[in-house]
């Protein structure tokens, strides 16, 4: 996540997966009282699991990648890993190759992006972008003998979620609209990867419908009646649409996200600026449930892989629903 003002750390210092139900029922409105258990839909695909999630995370957040700083040898390994993954699951390169070289960063850096063409002859001309940044901040000040900022939560977690969604749609081909899967570099340098991509896609005349971005999804929220929140909640009806397709109270409103202006701090924002479309970030970091933002302690051992798998599985019918609706159901407010 793009660096947040120092107020975050004072907030953190002041602070110290949902259980599957057998029923689907009416649910409280998003943003309801904390401590309320959400009724959940048990009829969800079990496509991924904690082992698959853990295997991907185990590579992306390993010491071998040295914190995935943009332009480094470590992030080069991550880029190759993501390319191989997309290719092995029938996700085609978006351009001539999977790599999109940044024009706005001094060190050679790449976005990695693939595309799955929609199955409908008309709707395939509309695109949904599903993204996450795969860079982190590299080697930083040593703490307890460790200087590698592995970036497990920020943002190997979001990257893994996008990769598993790409695997699903690459193998199942259930999308009528076309899906772009984008892994951004240089987010930590000021959203440079997504700025580069959004500008180019706008100039290319891409018919972009919406952006679903993923950021810091490695640990579950606590005491909420929803599994995940979106930034810019009130800017569109995405939460309402998502909950309808999920058949449960999946996506909620986190007031703190507005307080810290998170809508403008991740890779959804450049697309909102360029295209003026629904463009949001899905996140489960709420400033109280994870204490190692931009620190060497952001390690895999603190991640909840079962929570991550649950989130991916529950979002599959959401992405399918948005992709396959006869008309564009996600609209700006």
JSON list of N, CA and C in Angstrom, two decimals, residues 186-245:
[
{"chain": "A", "resi": 186, "resn": "UNK", "atom": "N", "xyz": [5.91, -0.77, -8.90]},
{"chain": "A", "resi": 186, "resn": "UNK", "atom": "CA", "xyz": [6.15, 0.61, -8.46]},
{"chain": "A", "resi": 186, "resn": "UNK", "atom": "C", "xyz": [4.93, 1.28, -7.83]},
{"chain": "A", "resi": 187, "resn": "UNK", "atom": "N", "xyz": [4.06, 0.49, -7.24]},
{"chain": "A", "resi": 187, "resn": "UNK", "atom": "CA", "xyz": [2.97, 1.10, -6.46]},
{"chain": "A", "resi": 187, "resn": "UNK", "atom": "C", "xyz": [3.54, 1.84, -5.26]},
{"chain": "A", "resi": 188, "resn": "UNK", "atom": "N", "xyz": [4.56, 1.25, -4.66]},
{"chain": "A", "resi": 188, "resn": "UNK", "atom": "CA", "xyz": [5.16, 1.85, -3.48]},
{"chain": "A", "resi": 188, "resn": "UNK", "atom": "C", "xyz": [5.95, 3.12, -3.80]},
{"chain": "A", "resi": 189, "resn": "UNK", "atom": "N", "xyz": [6.17, 3.40, -5.08]},
{"chain": "A", "resi": 189, "resn": "UNK", "atom": "CA", "xyz": [6.87, 4.61, -5.50]},
{"chain": "A", "resi": 189, "resn": "UNK", "atom": "C", "xyz": [5.90, 5.73, -5.85]},
{"chain": "A", "resi": 190, "resn": "UNK", "atom": "N", "xyz": [4.62, 5.51, -5.62]},
{"chain": "A", "resi": 190, "resn": "UNK", "atom": "CA", "xyz": [3.62, 6.53, -5.92]},
{"chain": "A", "resi": 190, "resn": "UNK", "atom": "C", "xyz": [2.61, 6.09, -6.98]},
{"chain": "A", "resi": 191, "resn": "UNK", "atom": "N", "xyz": [2.21, 4.84, -6.94]},
{"chain": "A", "resi": 191, "resn": "UNK", "atom": "CA", "xyz": [1.23, 4.29, -7.89]},
{"chain": "A", "resi": 191, "resn": "UNK", "atom": "C", "xyz": [1.71, 4.38, -9.33]},
{"chain": "A", "resi": 192, "resn": "UNK", "atom": "N", "xyz": [3.02, 4.29, -9.55]},
{"chain": "A", "resi": 192, "resn": "UNK", "atom": "CA", "xyz": [3.56, 4.55, -10.88]},
{"chain": "A", "resi": 192, "resn": "UNK", "atom": "C", "xyz": [3.14, 3.50, -11.91]},
{"chain": "A", "resi": 193, "resn": "UNK", "atom": "N", "xyz": [3.09, 2.24, -11.50]},
{"chain": "A", "resi": 193, "resn": "UNK", "atom": "CA", "xyz": [2.70, 1.20, -12.44]},
{"chain": "A", "resi": 193, "resn": "UNK", "atom": "C", "xyz": [1.28, 1.36, -12.94]},
{"chain": "A", "resi": 194, "resn": "UNK", "atom": "N", "xyz": [0.36, 1.62, -12.04]},
{"chain": "A", "resi": 194, "resn": "UNK", "atom": "CA", "xyz": [-1.04, 1.79, -12.44]},
{"chain": "A", "resi": 194, "resn": "UNK", "atom": "C", "xyz": [-1.26, 3.11, -13.17]},
{"chain": "A", "resi": 195, "resn": "UNK", "atom": "N", "xyz": [-0.51, 4.14, -12.81]},
{"chain": "A", "resi": 195, "resn": "UNK", "atom": "CA", "xyz": [-0.62, 5.40, -13.55]},
{"chain": "A", "resi": 195, "resn": "UNK", "atom": "C", "xyz": [-0.19, 5.22, -15.00]},
{"chain": "A", "resi": 196, "resn": "UNK", "atom": "N", "xyz": [0.92, 4.53, -15.18]},
{"chain": "A", "resi": 196, "resn": "UNK", "atom": "CA", "xyz": [1.42, 4.23, -16.53]},
{"chain": "A", "resi": 196, "resn": "UNK", "atom": "C", "xyz": [0.37, 3.44, -17.32]},
{"chain": "A", "resi": 197, "resn": "UNK", "atom": "N", "xyz": [-0.18, 2.40, -16.71]},
{"chain": "A", "resi": 197, "resn": "UNK", "atom": "CA", "xyz": [-1.12, 1.53, -17.40]},
{"chain": "A", "resi": 197, "resn": "UNK", "atom": "C", "xyz": [-2.43, 2.24, -17.72]},
{"chain": "A", "resi": 198, "resn": "UNK", "atom": "N", "xyz": [-2.96, 2.97, -16.75]},
{"chain": "A", "resi": 198, "resn": "UNK", "atom": "CA", "xyz": [-4.24, 3.65, -16.96]},
{"chain": "A", "resi": 198, "resn": "UNK", "atom": "C", "xyz": [-4.12, 4.67, -18.08]},
{"chain": "A", "resi": 199, "resn": "UNK", "atom": "N", "xyz": [-3.03, 5.43, -18.09]},
{"chain": "A", "resi": 199, "resn": "UNK", "atom": "CA", "xyz": [-2.82, 6.44, -19.13]},
{"chain": "A", "resi": 199, "resn": "UNK", "atom": "C", "xyz": [-2.76, 5.79, -20.51]},
{"chain": "A", "resi": 200, "resn": "UNK", "atom": "N", "xyz": [-1.99, 4.70, -20.63]},
{"chain": "A", "resi": 200, "resn": "UNK", "atom": "CA", "xyz": [-1.85, 4.03, -21.91]},
{"chain": "A", "resi": 200, "resn": "UNK", "atom": "C", "xyz": [-3.17, 3.42, -22.38]},
{"chain": "A", "resi": 201, "resn": "UNK", "atom": "N", "xyz": [-3.89, 2.79, -21.47]},
{"chain": "A", "resi": 201, "resn": "UNK", "atom": "CA", "xyz": [-5.15, 2.15, -21.86]},
{"chain": "A", "resi": 201, "resn": "UNK", "atom": "C", "xyz": [-6.19, 3.18, -22.29]},
{"chain": "A", "resi": 202, "resn": "UNK", "atom": "N", "xyz": [-6.18, 4.33, -21.64]},
{"chain": "A", "resi": 202, "resn": "UNK", "atom": "CA", "xyz": [-7.08, 5.41, -22.04]},
{"chain": "A", "resi": 202, "resn": "UNK", "atom": "C", "xyz": [-6.73, 5.88, -23.44]},
{"chain": "A", "resi": 203, "resn": "UNK", "atom": "N", "xyz": [-5.45, 6.06, -23.72]},
{"chain": "A", "resi": 203, "resn": "UNK", "atom": "CA", "xyz": [-5.01, 6.51, -25.04]},
{"chain": "A", "resi": 203, "resn": "UNK", "atom": "C", "xyz": [-5.31, 5.47, -26.11]},
{"chain": "A", "resi": 204, "resn": "UNK", "atom": "N", "xyz": [-5.28, 4.20, -25.72]},
{"chain": "A", "resi": 204, "resn": "UNK", "atom": "CA", "xyz": [-5.58, 3.11, -26.66]},
{"chain": "A", "resi": 204, "resn": "UNK", "atom": "C", "xyz": [-7.07, 2.94, -26.93]},
{"chain": "A", "resi": 205, "resn": "UNK", "atom": "N", "xyz": [-7.90, 3.66, -26.17]},
{"chain": "A", "resi": 205, "resn": "UNK", "atom": "CA", "xyz": [-9.34, 3.58, -26.37]},
{"chain": "A", "resi": 205, "resn": "UNK", "atom": "C", "xyz": [-9.98, 2.34, -25.79]},
{"chain": "A", "resi": 206, "resn": "UNK", "atom": "N", "xyz": [-9.38, 1.77, -24.76]},
{"chain": "A", "resi": 206, "resn": "UNK", "atom": "CA", "xyz": [-9.95, 0.57, -24.14]},
{"chain": "A", "resi": 206, "resn": "UNK", "atom": "C", "xyz": [-11.34, 0.86, -23.57]},
{"chain": "A", "resi": 207, "resn": "UNK", "atom": "N", "xyz": [-12.27, -0.03, -23.83]},
{"chain": "A", "resi": 207, "resn": "UNK", "atom": "CA", "xyz": [-13.63, 0.07, -23.30]},
{"chain": "A", "resi": 207, "resn": "UNK", "atom": "C", "xyz": [-13.65, -0.57, -21.91]},
{"chain": "A", "resi": 208, "resn": "UNK", "atom": "N", "xyz": [-13.12, 0.17, -20.94]},
{"chain": "A", "resi": 208, "resn": "UNK", "atom": "CA", "xyz": [-12.97, -0.36, -19.59]},
{"chain": "A", "resi": 208, "resn": "UNK", "atom": "C", "xyz": [-14.23, -0.07, -18.78]},
{"chain": "A", "resi": 209, "resn": "UNK", "atom": "N", "xyz": [-14.81, -1.12, -18.23]},
{"chain": "A", "resi": 209, "resn": "UNK", "atom": "CA", "xyz": [-16.08, -1.05, -17.50]},
{"chain": "A", "resi": 209, "resn": "UNK", "atom": "C", "xyz": [-15.86, -0.79, -16.02]},
{"chain": "A", "resi": 210, "resn": "UNK", "atom": "N", "xyz": [-14.97, -1.55, -15.39]},
{"chain": "A", "resi": 210, "resn": "UNK", "atom": "CA", "xyz": [-14.75, -1.39, -13.95]},
{"chain": "A", "resi": 210, "resn": "UNK", "atom": "C", "xyz": [-13.40, -1.97, -13.56]},
{"chain": "A", "resi": 211, "resn": "UNK", "atom": "N", "xyz": [-12.92, -1.59, -12.38]},
{"chain": "A", "resi": 211, "resn": "UNK", "atom": "CA", "xyz": [-11.64, -2.07, -11.85]},
{"chain": "A", "resi": 211, "resn": "UNK", "atom": "C", "xyz": [-11.88, -2.63, -10.45]},
{"chain": "A", "resi": 212, "resn": "UNK", "atom": "N", "xyz": [-11.43, -3.86, -10.25]},
{"chain": "A", "resi": 212, "resn": "UNK", "atom": "CA", "xyz": [-11.50, -4.53, -8.95]},
{"chain": "A", "resi": 212, "resn": "UNK", "atom": "C", "xyz": [-10.06, -4.78, -8.51]},
{"chain": "A", "resi": 213, "resn": "UNK", "atom": "N", "xyz": [-9.58, -4.00, -7.56]},
{"chain": "A", "resi": 213, "resn": "UNK", "atom": "CA", "xyz": [-8.20, -4.06, -7.11]},
{"chain": "A", "resi": 213, "resn": "UNK", "atom": "C", "xyz": [-8.13, -4.74, -5.75]},
{"chain": "A", "resi": 214, "resn": "UNK", "atom": "N", "xyz": [-6.99, -5.37, -5.45]},
{"chain": "A", "resi": 214, "resn": "UNK", "atom": "CA", "xyz": [-6.84, -6.11, -4.20]},
{"chain": "A", "resi": 214, "resn": "UNK", "atom": "C", "xyz": [-5.59, -5.66, -3.47]},
{"chain": "A", "resi": 215, "resn": "UNK", "atom": "N", "xyz": [-5.76, -5.35, -2.19]},
{"chain": "A", "resi": 215, "resn": "UNK", "atom": "CA", "xyz": [-4.68, -4.77, -1.39]},
{"chain": "A", "resi": 215, "resn": "UNK", "atom": "C", "xyz": [-4.78, -5.25, 0.05]},
{"chain": "A", "resi": 216, "resn": "UNK", "atom": "N", "xyz": [-3.73, -5.90, 0.53]},
{"chain": "A", "resi": 216, "resn": "UNK", "atom": "CA", "xyz": [-3.63, -6.30, 1.95]},
{"chain": "A", "resi": 216, "resn": "UNK", "atom": "C", "xyz": [-4.86, -7.10, 2.40]},
{"chain": "A", "resi": 217, "resn": "UNK", "atom": "N", "xyz": [-4.94, -8.32, 1.88]},
{"chain": "A", "resi": 217, "resn": "UNK", "atom": "CA", "xyz": [-6.06, -9.22, 2.18]},
{"chain": "A", "resi": 217, "resn": "UNK", "atom": "C", "xyz": [-5.61, -10.45, 2.98]},
{"chain": "A", "resi": 218, "resn": "UNK", "atom": "N", "xyz": [-4.46, -10.35, 3.63]},
{"chain": "A", "resi": 218, "resn": "UNK", "atom": "CA", "xyz": [-3.86, -11.53, 4.25]},
{"chain": "A", "resi": 218, "resn": "UNK", "atom": "C", "xyz": [-4.35, -11.89, 5.63]},
{"chain": "A", "resi": 219, "resn": "UNK", "atom": "N", "xyz": [-5.01, -10.95, 6.33]},
{"chain": "A", "resi": 219, "resn": "UNK", "atom": "CA", "xyz": [-5.52, -11.24, 7.67]},
{"chain": "A", "resi": 219, "resn": "UNK", "atom": "C", "xyz": [-6.99, -10.82, 7.73]},
{"chain": "A", "resi": 220, "resn": "UNK", "atom": "N", "xyz": [-7.81, -11.53, 8.50]},
{"chain": "A", "resi": 220, "resn": "UNK", "atom": "CA", "xyz": [-9.24, -11.21, 8.53]},
{"chain": "A", "resi": 220, "resn": "UNK", "atom": "C", "xyz": [-9.55, -9.99, 9.39]},
{"chain": "A", "resi": 221, "resn": "UNK", "atom": "N", "xyz": [-10.64, -9.34, 9.06]},
{"chain": "A", "resi": 221, "resn": "UNK", "atom": "CA", "xyz": [-11.19, -8.30, 9.91]},
{"chain": "A", "resi": 221, "resn": "UNK", "atom": "C", "xyz": [-11.70, -8.90, 11.20]},
{"chain": "A", "resi": 222, "resn": "UNK", "atom": "N", "xyz": [-11.81, -8.08, 12.22]},
{"chain": "A", "resi": 222, "resn": "UNK", "atom": "CA", "xyz": [-12.29, -8.56, 13.52]},
{"chain": "A", "resi": 222, "resn": "UNK", "atom": "C", "xyz": [-13.58, -7.82, 13.88]},
{"chain": "A", "resi": 223, "resn": "UNK", "atom": "N", "xyz": [-14.57, -8.57, 14.37]},
{"chain": "A", "resi": 223, "resn": "UNK", "atom": "CA", "xyz": [-15.78, -7.96, 14.91]},
{"chain": "A", "resi": 223, "resn": "UNK", "atom": "C", "xyz": [-16.64, -7.25, 13.90]},
{"chain": "A", "resi": 224, "resn": "UNK", "atom": "N", "xyz": [-16.49, -7.59, 12.61]},
{"chain": "A", "resi": 224, "resn": "UNK", "atom": "CA", "xyz": [-17.30, -6.96, 11.57]},
{"chain": "A", "resi": 224, "resn": "UNK", "atom": "C", "xyz": [-18.38, -7.93, 11.10]},
{"chain": "A", "resi": 225, "resn": "UNK", "atom": "N", "xyz": [-19.43, -7.40, 10.50]},
{"chain": "A", "resi": 225, "resn": "UNK", "atom": "CA", "xyz": [-20.49, -8.25, 9.97]},
{"chain": "A", "resi": 225, "resn": "UNK", "atom": "C", "xyz": [-20.32, -8.47, 8.47]},
{"chain": "A", "resi": 226, "resn": "UNK", "atom": "N", "xyz": [-19.10, -8.28, 7.98]},
{"chain": "A", "resi": 226, "resn": "UNK", "atom": "CA", "xyz": [-18.77, -8.50, 6.57]},
{"chain": "A", "resi": 226, "resn": "UNK", "atom": "C", "xyz": [-17.35, -9.02, 6.51]},
{"chain": "A", "resi": 227, "resn": "UNK", "atom": "N", "xyz": [-16.97, -9.62, 5.37]},
{"chain": "A", "resi": 227, "resn": "UNK", "atom": "CA", "xyz": [-15.66, -10.24, 5.25]},
{"chain": "A", "resi": 227, "resn": "UNK", "atom": "C", "xyz": [-14.60, -9.28, 4.76]},
{"chain": "A", "resi": 228, "resn": "UNK", "atom": "N", "xyz": [-15.00, -8.33, 3.89]},
{"chain": "A", "resi": 228, "resn": "UNK", "atom": "CA", "xyz": [-14.04, -7.45, 3.23]},
{"chain": "A", "resi": 228, "resn": "UNK", "atom": "C", "xyz": [-14.70, -6.09, 3.03]},
{"chain": "A", "resi": 229, "resn": "UNK", "atom": "N", "xyz": [-13.92, -5.03, 3.00]},
{"chain": "A", "resi": 229, "resn": "UNK", "atom": "CA", "xyz": [-14.48, -3.72, 2.67]},
{"chain": "A", "resi": 229, "resn": "UNK", "atom": "C", "xyz": [-13.90, -3.25, 1.35]},
{"chain": "A", "resi": 230, "resn": "UNK", "atom": "N", "xyz": [-14.55, -2.27, 0.75]},
{"chain": "A", "resi": 230, "resn": "UNK", "atom": "CA", "xyz": [-13.98, -1.63, -0.43]},
{"chain": "A", "resi": 230, "resn": "UNK", "atom": "C", "xyz": [-13.72, -0.16, -0.13]},
{"chain": "A", "resi": 231, "resn": "UNK", "atom": "N", "xyz": [-12.66, 0.35, -0.71]},
{"chain": "A", "resi": 231, "resn": "UNK", "atom": "CA", "xyz": [-12.39, 1.78, -0.61]},
{"chain": "A", "resi": 231, "resn": "UNK", "atom": "C", "xyz": [-13.33, 2.52, -1.58]},
{"chain": "A", "resi": 232, "resn": "UNK", "atom": "N", "xyz": [-13.61, 3.77, -1.26]},
{"chain": "A", "resi": 232, "resn": "UNK", "atom": "CA", "xyz": [-14.54, 4.53, -2.09]},
{"chain": "A", "resi": 232, "resn": "UNK", "atom": "C", "xyz": [-15.93, 3.94, -2.10]},
{"chain": "A", "resi": 233, "resn": "UNK", "atom": "N", "xyz": [-16.33, 3.38, -0.96]},
{"chain": "A", "resi": 233, "resn": "UNK", "atom": "CA", "xyz": [-17.59, 2.63, -0.84]},
{"chain": "A", "resi": 233, "resn": "UNK", "atom": "C", "xyz": [-18.79, 3.38, -1.42]},
{"chain": "A", "resi": 234, "resn": "UNK", "atom": "N", "xyz": [-18.88, 4.67, -1.16]},
{"chain": "A", "resi": 234, "resn": "UNK", "atom": "CA", "xyz": [-20.06, 5.43, -1.54]},
{"chain": "A", "resi": 234, "resn": "UNK", "atom": "C", "xyz": [-20.01, 5.97, -2.98]},
{"chain": "A", "resi": 235, "resn": "UNK", "atom": "N", "xyz": [-18.92, 5.69, -3.69]},
{"chain": "A", "resi": 235, "resn": "UNK", "atom": "CA", "xyz": [-18.79, 6.22, -5.04]},
{"chain": "A", "resi": 235, "resn": "UNK", "atom": "C", "xyz": [-19.53, 5.40, -6.09]},
{"chain": "A", "resi": 236, "resn": "UNK", "atom": "N", "xyz": [-19.89, 4.16, -5.76]},
{"chain": "A", "resi": 236, "resn": "UNK", "atom": "CA", "xyz": [-20.63, 3.33, -6.70]},
{"chain": "A", "resi": 236, "resn": "UNK", "atom": "C", "xyz": [-21.48, 2.34, -5.90]},
{"chain": "A", "resi": 237, "resn": "UNK", "atom": "N", "xyz": [-22.21, 1.51, -6.62]},
{"chain": "A", "resi": 237, "resn": "UNK", "atom": "CA", "xyz": [-23.04, 0.48, -5.99]},
{"chain": "A", "resi": 237, "resn": "UNK", "atom": "C", "xyz": [-22.35, -0.88, -5.97]},
{"chain": "A", "resi": 238, "resn": "UNK", "atom": "N", "xyz": [-21.01, -0.90, -6.08]},
{"chain": "A", "resi": 238, "resn": "UNK", "atom": "CA", "xyz": [-20.28, -2.17, -6.16]},
{"chain": "A", "resi": 238, "resn": "UNK", "atom": "C", "xyz": [-20.56, -3.07, -4.95]},
{"chain": "A", "resi": 239, "resn": "UNK", "atom": "N", "xyz": [-20.60, -2.51, -3.75]},
{"chain": "A", "resi": 239, "resn": "UNK", "atom": "CA", "xyz": [-20.84, -3.34, -2.56]},
{"chain": "A", "resi": 239, "resn": "UNK", "atom": "C", "xyz": [-22.21, -4.00, -2.64]},
{"chain": "A", "resi": 240, "resn": "UNK", "atom": "N", "xyz": [-23.22, -3.24, -3.01]},
{"chain": "A", "resi": 240, "resn": "UNK", "atom": "CA", "xyz": [-24.57, -3.78, -3.12]},
{"chain": "A", "resi": 240, "resn": "UNK", "atom": "C", "xyz": [-24.63, -4.89, -4.18]},
{"chain": "A", "resi": 241, "resn": "UNK", "atom": "N", "xyz": [-24.02, -4.65, -5.31]},
{"chain": "A", "resi": 241, "resn": "UNK", "atom": "CA", "xyz": [-24.00, -5.65, -6.38]},
{"chain": "A", "resi": 241, "resn": "UNK", "atom": "C", "xyz": [-23.24, -6.90, -5.94]},
{"chain": "A", "resi": 242, "resn": "UNK", "atom": "N", "xyz": [-22.10, -6.70, -5.29]},
{"chain": "A", "resi": 242, "resn": "UNK", "atom": "CA", "xyz": [-21.28, -7.82, -4.82]},
{"chain": "A", "resi": 242, "resn": "UNK", "atom": "C", "xyz": [-22.06, -8.69, -3.84]},
{"chain": "A", "resi": 243, "resn": "UNK", "atom": "N", "xyz": [-22.74, -8.06, -2.90]},
{"chain": "A", "resi": 243, "resn": "UNK", "atom": "CA", "xyz": [-23.49, -8.81, -1.90]},
{"chain": "A", "resi": 243, "resn": "UNK", "atom": "C", "xyz": [-24.65, -9.57, -2.51]},
{"chain": "A", "resi": 244, "resn": "UNK", "atom": "N", "xyz": [-25.24, -9.00, -3.56]},
{"chain": "A", "resi": 244, "resn": "UNK", "atom": "CA", "xyz": [-26.34, -9.70, -4.24]},
{"chain": "A", "resi": 244, "resn": "UNK", "atom": "C", "xyz": [-25.83, -10.96, -4.92]},
{"chain": "A", "resi": 245, "resn": "UNK", "atom": "N", "xyz": [-24.70, -10.86, -5.61]},
{"chain": "A", "resi": 245, "resn": "UNK", "atom": "CA", "xyz": [-24.16, -12.04, -6.28]},
{"chain": "A", "resi": 245, "resn": "UNK", "atom": "C", "xyz": [-23.58, -13.04, -5.29]}
]
